[in-house]
PDB file of C-alpha atoms in Angstrom:
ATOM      1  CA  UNK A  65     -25.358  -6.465  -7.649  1.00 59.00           C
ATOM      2  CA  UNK A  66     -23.276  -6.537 -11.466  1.00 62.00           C
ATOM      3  CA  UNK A  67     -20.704  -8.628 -11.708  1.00 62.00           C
ATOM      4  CA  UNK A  68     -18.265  -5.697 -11.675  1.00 72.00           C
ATOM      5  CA  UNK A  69     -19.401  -4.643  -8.594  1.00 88.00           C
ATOM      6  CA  UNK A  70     -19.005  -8.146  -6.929  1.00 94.00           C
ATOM      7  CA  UNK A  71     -15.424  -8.599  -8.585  1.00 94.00           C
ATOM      8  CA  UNK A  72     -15.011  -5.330  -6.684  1.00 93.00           C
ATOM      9  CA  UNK A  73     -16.032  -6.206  -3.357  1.00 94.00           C
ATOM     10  CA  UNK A  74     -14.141  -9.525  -4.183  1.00 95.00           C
ATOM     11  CA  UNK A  75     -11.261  -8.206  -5.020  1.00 94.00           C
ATOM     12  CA  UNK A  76     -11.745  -5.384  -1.578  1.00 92.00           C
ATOM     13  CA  UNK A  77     -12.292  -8.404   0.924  1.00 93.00           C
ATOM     14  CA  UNK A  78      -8.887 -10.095  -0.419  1.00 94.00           C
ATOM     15  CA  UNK A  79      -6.752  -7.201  -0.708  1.00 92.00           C
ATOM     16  CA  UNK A  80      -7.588  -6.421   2.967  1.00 90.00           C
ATOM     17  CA  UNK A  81      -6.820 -10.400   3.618  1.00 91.00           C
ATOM     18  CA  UNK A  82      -3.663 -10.073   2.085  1.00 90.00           C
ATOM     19  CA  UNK A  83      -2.184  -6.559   3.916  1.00 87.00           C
ATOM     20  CA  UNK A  84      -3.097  -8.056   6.921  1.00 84.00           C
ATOM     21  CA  UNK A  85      -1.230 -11.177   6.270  1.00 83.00           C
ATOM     22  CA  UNK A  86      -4.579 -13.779   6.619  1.00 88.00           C
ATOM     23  CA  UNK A  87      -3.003 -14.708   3.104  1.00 90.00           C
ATOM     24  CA  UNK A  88       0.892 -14.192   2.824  1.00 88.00           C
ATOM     25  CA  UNK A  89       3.289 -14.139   0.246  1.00 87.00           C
ATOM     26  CA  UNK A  90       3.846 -17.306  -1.940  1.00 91.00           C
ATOM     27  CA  UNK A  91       0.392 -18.768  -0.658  1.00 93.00           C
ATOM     28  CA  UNK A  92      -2.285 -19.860  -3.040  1.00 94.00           C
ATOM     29  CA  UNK A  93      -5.078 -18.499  -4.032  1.00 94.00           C
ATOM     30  CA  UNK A  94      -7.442 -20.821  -5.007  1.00 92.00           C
ATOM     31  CA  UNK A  95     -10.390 -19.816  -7.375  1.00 90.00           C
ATOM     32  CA  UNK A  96     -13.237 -22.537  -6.662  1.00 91.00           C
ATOM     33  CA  UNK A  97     -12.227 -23.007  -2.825  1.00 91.00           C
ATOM     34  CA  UNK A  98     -12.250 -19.225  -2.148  1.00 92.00           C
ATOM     35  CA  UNK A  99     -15.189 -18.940  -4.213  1.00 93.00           C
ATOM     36  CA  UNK A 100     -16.925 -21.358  -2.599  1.00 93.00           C
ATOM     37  CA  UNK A 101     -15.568 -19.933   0.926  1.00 92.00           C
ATOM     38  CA  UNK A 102     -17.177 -16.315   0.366  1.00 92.00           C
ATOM     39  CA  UNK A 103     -20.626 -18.032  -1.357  1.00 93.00           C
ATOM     40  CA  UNK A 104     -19.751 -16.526  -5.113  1.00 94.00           C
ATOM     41  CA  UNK A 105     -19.775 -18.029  -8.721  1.00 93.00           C
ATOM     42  CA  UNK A 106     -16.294 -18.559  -9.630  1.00 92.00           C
ATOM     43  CA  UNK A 107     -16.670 -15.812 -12.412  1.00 93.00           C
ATOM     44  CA  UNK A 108     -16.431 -12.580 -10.013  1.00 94.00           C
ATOM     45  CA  UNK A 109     -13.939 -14.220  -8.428  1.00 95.00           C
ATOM     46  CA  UNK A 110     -11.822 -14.260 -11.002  1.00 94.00           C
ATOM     47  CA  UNK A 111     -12.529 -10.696 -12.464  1.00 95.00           C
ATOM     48  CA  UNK A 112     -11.316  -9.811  -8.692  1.00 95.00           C
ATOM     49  CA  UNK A 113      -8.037 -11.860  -8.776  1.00 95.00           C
ATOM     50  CA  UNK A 114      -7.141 -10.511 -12.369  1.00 94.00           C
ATOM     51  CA  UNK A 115      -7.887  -6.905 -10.506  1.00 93.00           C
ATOM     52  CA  UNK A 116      -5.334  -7.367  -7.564  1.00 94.00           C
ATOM     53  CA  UNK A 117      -3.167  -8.873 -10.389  1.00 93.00           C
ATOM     54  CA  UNK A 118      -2.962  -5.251 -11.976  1.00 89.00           C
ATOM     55  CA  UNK A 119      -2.387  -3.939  -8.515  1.00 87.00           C
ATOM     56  CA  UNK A 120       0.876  -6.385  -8.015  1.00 87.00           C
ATOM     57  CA  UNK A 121      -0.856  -7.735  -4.894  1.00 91.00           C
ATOM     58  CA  UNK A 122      -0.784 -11.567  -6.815  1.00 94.00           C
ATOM     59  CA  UNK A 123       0.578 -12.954  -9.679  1.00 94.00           C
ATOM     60  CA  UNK A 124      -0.758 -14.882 -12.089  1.00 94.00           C
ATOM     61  CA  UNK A 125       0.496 -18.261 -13.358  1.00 91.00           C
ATOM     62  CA  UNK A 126      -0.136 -20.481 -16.421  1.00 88.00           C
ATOM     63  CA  UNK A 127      -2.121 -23.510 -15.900  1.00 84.00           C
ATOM     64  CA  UNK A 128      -1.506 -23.051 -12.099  1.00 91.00           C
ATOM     65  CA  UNK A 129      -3.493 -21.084  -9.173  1.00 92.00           C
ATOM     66  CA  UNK A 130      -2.255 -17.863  -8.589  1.00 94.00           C
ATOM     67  CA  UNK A 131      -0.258 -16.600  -5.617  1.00 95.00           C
ATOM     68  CA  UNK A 132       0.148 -13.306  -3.462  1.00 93.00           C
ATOM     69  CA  UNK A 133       3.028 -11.519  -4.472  1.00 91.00           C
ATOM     70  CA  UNK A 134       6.409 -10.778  -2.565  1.00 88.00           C
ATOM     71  CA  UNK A 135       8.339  -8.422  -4.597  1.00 89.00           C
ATOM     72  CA  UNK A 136      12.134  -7.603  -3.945  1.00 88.00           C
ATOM     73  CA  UNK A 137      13.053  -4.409  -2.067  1.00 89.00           C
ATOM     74  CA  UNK A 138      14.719  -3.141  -5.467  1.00 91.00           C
ATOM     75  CA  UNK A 139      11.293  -3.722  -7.536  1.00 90.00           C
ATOM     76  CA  UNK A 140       9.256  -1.747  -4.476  1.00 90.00           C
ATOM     77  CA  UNK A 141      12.330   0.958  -4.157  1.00 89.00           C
ATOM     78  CA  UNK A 142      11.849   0.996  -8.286  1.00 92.00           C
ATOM     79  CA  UNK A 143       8.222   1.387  -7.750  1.00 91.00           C
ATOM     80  CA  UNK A 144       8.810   4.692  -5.334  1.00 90.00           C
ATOM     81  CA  UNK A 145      10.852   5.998  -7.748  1.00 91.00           C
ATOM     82  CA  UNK A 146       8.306   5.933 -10.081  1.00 94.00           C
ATOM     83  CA  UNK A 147       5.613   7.022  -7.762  1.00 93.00           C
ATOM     84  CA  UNK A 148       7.563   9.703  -6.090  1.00 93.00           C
ATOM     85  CA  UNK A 149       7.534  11.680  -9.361  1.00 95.00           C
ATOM     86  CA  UNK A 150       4.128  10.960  -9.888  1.00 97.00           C
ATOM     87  CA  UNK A 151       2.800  12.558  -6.695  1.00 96.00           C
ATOM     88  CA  UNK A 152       5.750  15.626  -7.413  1.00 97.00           C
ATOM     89  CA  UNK A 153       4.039  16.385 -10.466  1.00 98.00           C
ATOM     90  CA  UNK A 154       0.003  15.573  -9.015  1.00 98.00           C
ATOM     91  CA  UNK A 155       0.695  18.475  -6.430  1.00 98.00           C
ATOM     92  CA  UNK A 156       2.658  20.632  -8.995  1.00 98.00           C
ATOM     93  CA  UNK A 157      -0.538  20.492 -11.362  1.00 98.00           C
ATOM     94  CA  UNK A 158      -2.806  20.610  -8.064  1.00 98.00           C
ATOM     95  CA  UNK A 159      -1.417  23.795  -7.478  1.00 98.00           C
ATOM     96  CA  UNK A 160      -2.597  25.053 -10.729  1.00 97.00           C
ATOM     97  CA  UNK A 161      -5.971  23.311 -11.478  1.00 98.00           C
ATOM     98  CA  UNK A 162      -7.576  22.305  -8.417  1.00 98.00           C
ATOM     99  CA  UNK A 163     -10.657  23.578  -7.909  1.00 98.00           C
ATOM    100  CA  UNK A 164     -11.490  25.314  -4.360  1.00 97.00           C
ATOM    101  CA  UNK A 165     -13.890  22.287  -3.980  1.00 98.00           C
ATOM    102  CA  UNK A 166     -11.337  19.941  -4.801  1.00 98.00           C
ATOM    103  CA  UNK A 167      -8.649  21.387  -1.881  1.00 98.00           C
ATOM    104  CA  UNK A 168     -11.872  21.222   0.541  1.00 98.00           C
ATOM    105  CA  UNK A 169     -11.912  17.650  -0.494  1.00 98.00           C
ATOM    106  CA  UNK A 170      -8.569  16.750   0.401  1.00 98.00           C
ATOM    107  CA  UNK A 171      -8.509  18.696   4.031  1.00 97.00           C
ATOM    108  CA  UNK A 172     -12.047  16.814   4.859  1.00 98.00           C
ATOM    109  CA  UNK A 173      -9.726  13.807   4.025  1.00 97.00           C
ATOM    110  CA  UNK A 174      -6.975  14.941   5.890  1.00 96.00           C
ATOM    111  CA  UNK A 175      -9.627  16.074   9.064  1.00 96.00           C
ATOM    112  CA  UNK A 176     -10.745  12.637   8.684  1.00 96.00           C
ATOM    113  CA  UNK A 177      -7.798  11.166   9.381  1.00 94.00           C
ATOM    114  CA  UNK A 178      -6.663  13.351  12.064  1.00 93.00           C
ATOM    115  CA  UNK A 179     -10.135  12.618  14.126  1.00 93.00           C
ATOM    116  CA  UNK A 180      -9.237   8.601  13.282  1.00 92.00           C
ATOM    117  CA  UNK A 181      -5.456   8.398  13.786  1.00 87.00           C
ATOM    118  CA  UNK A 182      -5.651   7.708  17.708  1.00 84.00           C
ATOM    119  CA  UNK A 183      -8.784   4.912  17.813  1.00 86.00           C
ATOM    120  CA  UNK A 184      -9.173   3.407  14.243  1.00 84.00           C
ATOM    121  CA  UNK A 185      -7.839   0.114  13.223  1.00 87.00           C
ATOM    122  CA  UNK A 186      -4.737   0.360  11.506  1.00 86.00           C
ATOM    123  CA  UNK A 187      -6.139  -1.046   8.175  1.00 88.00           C
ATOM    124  CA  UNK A 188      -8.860   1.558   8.259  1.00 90.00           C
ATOM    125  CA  UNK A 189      -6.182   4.293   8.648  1.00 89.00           C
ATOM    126  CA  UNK A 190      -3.887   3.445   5.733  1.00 89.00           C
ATOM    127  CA  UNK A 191      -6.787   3.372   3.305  1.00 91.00           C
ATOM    128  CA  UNK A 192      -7.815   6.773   4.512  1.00 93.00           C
ATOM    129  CA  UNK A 193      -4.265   7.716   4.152  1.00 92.00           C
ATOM    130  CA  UNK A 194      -3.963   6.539   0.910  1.00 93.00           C
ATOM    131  CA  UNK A 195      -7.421   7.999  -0.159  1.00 96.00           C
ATOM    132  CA  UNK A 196      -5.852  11.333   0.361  1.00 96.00           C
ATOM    133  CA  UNK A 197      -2.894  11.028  -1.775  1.00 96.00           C
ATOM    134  CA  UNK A 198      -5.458   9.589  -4.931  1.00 97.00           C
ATOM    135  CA  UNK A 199      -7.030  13.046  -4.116  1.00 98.00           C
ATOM    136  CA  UNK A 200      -4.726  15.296  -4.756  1.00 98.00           C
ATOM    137  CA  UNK A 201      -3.516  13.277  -8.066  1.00 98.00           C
ATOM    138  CA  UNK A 202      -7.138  13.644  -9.015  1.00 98.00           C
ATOM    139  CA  UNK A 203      -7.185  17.374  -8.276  1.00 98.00           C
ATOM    140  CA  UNK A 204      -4.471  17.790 -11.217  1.00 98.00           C
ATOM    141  CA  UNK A 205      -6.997  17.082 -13.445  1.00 98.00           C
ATOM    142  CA  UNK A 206      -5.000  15.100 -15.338  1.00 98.00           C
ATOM    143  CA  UNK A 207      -6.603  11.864 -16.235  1.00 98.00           C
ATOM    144  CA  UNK A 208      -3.781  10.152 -17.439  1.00 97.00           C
ATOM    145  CA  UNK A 209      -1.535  10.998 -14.669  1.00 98.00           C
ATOM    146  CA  UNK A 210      -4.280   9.861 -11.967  1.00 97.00           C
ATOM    147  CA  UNK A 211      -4.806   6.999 -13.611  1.00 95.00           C
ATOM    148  CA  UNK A 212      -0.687   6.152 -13.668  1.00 96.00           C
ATOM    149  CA  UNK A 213      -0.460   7.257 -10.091  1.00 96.00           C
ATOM    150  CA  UNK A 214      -3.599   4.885  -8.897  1.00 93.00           C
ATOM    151  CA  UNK A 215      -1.662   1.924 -10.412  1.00 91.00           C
ATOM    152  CA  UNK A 216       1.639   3.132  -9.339  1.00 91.00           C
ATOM    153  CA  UNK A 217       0.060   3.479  -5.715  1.00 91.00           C
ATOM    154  CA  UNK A 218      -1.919   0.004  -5.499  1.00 87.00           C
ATOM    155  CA  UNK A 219       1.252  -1.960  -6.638  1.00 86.00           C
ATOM    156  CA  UNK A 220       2.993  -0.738  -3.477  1.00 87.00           C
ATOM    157  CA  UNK A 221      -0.280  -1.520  -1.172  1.00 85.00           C
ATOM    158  CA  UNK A 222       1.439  -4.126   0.727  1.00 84.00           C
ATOM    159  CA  UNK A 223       4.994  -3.164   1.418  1.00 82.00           C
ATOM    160  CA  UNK A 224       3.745   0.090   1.936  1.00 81.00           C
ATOM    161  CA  UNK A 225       1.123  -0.689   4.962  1.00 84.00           C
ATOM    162  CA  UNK A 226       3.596  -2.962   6.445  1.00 77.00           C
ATOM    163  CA  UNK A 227       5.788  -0.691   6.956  1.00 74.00           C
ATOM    164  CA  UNK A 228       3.460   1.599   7.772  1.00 73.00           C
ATOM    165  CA  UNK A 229       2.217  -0.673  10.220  1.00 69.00           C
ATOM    166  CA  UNK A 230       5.399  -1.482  12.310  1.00 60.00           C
ATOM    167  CA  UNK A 231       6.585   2.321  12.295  1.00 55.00           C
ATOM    168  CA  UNK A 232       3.890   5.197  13.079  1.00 61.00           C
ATOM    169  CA  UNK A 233       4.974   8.600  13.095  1.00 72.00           C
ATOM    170  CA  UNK A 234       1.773  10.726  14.002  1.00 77.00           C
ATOM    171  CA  UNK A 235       3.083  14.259  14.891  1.00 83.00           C
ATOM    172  CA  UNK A 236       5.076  14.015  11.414  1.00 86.00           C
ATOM    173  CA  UNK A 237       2.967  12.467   8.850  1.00 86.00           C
ATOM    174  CA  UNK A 238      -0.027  14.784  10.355  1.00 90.00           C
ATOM    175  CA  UNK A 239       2.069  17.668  10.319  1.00 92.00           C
ATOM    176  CA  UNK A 240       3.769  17.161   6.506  1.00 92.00           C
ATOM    177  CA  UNK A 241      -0.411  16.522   5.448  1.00 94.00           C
ATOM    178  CA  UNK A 242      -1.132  19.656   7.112  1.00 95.00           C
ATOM    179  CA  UNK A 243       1.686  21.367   5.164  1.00 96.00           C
ATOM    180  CA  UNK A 244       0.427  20.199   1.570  1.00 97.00           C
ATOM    181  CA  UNK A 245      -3.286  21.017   2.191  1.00 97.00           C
ATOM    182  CA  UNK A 246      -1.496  24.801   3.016  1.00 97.00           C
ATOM    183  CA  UNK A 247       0.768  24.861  -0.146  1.00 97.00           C
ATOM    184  CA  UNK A 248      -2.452  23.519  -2.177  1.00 98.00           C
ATOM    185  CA  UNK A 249      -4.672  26.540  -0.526  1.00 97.00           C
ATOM    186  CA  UNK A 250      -1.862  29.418  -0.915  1.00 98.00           C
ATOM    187  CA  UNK A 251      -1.213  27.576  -4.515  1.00 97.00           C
ATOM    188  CA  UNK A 252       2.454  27.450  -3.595  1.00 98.00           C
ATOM    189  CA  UNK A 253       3.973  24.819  -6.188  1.00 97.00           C
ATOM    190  CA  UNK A 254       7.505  24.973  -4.367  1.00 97.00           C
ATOM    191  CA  UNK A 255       5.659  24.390  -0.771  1.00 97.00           C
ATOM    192  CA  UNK A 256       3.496  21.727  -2.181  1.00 97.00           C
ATOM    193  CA  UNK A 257       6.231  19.723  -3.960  1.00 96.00           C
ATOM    194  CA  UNK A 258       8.504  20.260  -1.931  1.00 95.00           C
ATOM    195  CA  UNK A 259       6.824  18.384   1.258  1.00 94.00           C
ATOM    196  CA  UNK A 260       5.189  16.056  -0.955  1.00 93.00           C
ATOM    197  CA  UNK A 261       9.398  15.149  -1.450  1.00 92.00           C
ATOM    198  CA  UNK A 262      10.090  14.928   2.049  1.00 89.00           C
ATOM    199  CA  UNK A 263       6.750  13.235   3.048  1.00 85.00           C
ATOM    200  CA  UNK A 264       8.113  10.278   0.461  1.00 85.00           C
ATOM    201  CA  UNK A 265      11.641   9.965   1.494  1.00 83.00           C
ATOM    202  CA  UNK A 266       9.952   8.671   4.902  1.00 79.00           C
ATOM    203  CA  UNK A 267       8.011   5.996   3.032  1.00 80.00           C
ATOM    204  CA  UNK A 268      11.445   4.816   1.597  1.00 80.00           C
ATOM    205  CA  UNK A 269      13.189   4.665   4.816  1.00 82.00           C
ATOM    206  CA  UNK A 270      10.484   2.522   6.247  1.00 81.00           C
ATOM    207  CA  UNK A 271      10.240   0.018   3.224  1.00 84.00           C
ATOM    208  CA  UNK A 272      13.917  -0.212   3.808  1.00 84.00           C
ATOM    209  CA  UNK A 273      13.675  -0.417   7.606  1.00 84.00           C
ATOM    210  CA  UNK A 274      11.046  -3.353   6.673  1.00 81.00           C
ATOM    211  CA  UNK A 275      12.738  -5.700   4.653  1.00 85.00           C
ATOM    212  CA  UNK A 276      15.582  -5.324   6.802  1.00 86.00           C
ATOM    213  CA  UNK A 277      13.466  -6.392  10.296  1.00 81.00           C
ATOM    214  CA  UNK A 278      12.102  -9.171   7.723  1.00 78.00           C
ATOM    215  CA  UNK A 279      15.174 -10.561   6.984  1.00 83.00           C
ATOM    216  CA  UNK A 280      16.501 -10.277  10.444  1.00 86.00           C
ATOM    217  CA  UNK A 281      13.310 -11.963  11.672  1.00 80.00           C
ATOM    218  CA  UNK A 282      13.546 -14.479   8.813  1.00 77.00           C
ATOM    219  CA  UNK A 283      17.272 -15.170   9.944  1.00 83.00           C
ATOM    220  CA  UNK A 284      15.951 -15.955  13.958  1.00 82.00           C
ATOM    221  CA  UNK A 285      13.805 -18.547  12.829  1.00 79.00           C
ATOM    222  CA  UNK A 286      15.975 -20.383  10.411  1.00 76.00           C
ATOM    223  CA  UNK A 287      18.546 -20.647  13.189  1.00 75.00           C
ATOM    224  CA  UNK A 288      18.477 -23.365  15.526  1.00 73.00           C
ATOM    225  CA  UNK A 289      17.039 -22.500  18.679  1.00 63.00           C
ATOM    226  CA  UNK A 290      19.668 -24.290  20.624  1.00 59.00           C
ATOM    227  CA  UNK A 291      22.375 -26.676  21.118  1.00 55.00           C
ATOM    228  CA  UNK A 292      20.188 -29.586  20.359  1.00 57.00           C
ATOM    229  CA  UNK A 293      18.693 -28.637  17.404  1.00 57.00           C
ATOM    230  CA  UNK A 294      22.530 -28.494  16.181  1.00 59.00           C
ATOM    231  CA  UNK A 295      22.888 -31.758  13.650  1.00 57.00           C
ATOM    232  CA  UNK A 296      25.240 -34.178  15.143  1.00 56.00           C
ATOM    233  CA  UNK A 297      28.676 -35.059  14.147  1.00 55.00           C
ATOM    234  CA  UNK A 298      29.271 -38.036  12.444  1.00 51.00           C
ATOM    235  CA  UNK A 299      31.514 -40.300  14.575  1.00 49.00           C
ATOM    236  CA  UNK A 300      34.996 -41.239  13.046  1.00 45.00           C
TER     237      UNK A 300
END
């Protein structure tokens, strides 16, 4: 196995570590005790942290182990912004220079996750998920705008599983894929765009939703759980 390919699978066993929380945000990342943890040479290891580091999965510091990133809500809402018109213009030019090939691609994707939605782990499902929208930016044939939209996409791995995570909607995000794989077939730019739009302002919601439930949560367990925990007085 190359180097590259063992930063990859690195960088793959610690991304899925990190959406699922194993490592959370603010904790260390250690290069020789994780190296030494998964049986590598600490130079793949750090090709694979400097990868999730372009992702915005962990952040890199000075003289000083890196940690897994917790962006603000207004850096991930900036980020959907972004990627929002991203994936508006991947279907627009999908529309126009997909090949037939290409759209069979994207509805095995689709029929993929359909046949998985009900049984497959939840981790399993987003990637598929997210495999589909790199699809249809690739069908634009536009290798600058696939490549924009990939790193668009990775930095919002993490706020976007979460939330992905605590609020399934099956019947709708089924239903909206369905709907682009039919605008991409009948080449219908306004039908393709159009959900893509709608299919987004979901993801937004959620993120929202998210943070919200987070800082609720975060609230609970600051507070003290009763009248004991409540510092005492000082006597006059």
């Amino acid at each position: 196995m190359t180097d590259n390919s063992l930063a990859e699978k690195i960088a793959t066993s610690l991304r899925r570590d990190i959406l699922r929380g194993a490592l959370a945000p603010g904790a260390q990342i250690k290069e020789r005790d994780s190296a030494q943890e998964m049986g590598v040479s600490r130079t793949p290891m750090r090709e694979a942290i400097r990868i999730l580091a372009k992702e915005g999965l962990v952040m890199l510091r000075a003289s000083r182990s890196p940690v897994v990133a917790d962006p603000s809500l207004k850096e991930v809402t900036d980020a959907i912004v972004v990627l929002s018109a991203l994936e508006t213009l991947s279907g627009k030019l999908a529309c126009r220079n997909a090949t037939d090939q290409d759209i069979a691609n994207i509805r095995g994707i689709h029929e993929h996750f359909v046949k998985a939605y009900d049984h497959s782990d939840t981790l399993d499902l987003f990637e598929i998920d997210m495999s589909f929208h790199l699809a249809i930016a690739s069908a634009s044939h536009n290798t600058s705008l696939a490549d924009t939209h990939r790193s668009y996409l990775e930095r919002l791995w993490r706020a976007r599983f979460l939330s992905a995570r605590r609020r399934r909607a099956r019947d709708r995000v089924l239903k909206q894929h369905g709907e682009i794989i039919a605008g991409l077939e009948a080449r219908d730019v306004i039908r393709v765009t159009g959900e893509i739009e709608r299919h987004l302002e979901h993801l937004v919601l959620n993120i929202e939703t998210y943070f919200e439930e987070r800082a609720a949560e975060d609230a609970s367990e600051a507070a003290p759980k009763d009248k004991h925990d409540q510092p005492r007085k000082e006597e006059k």
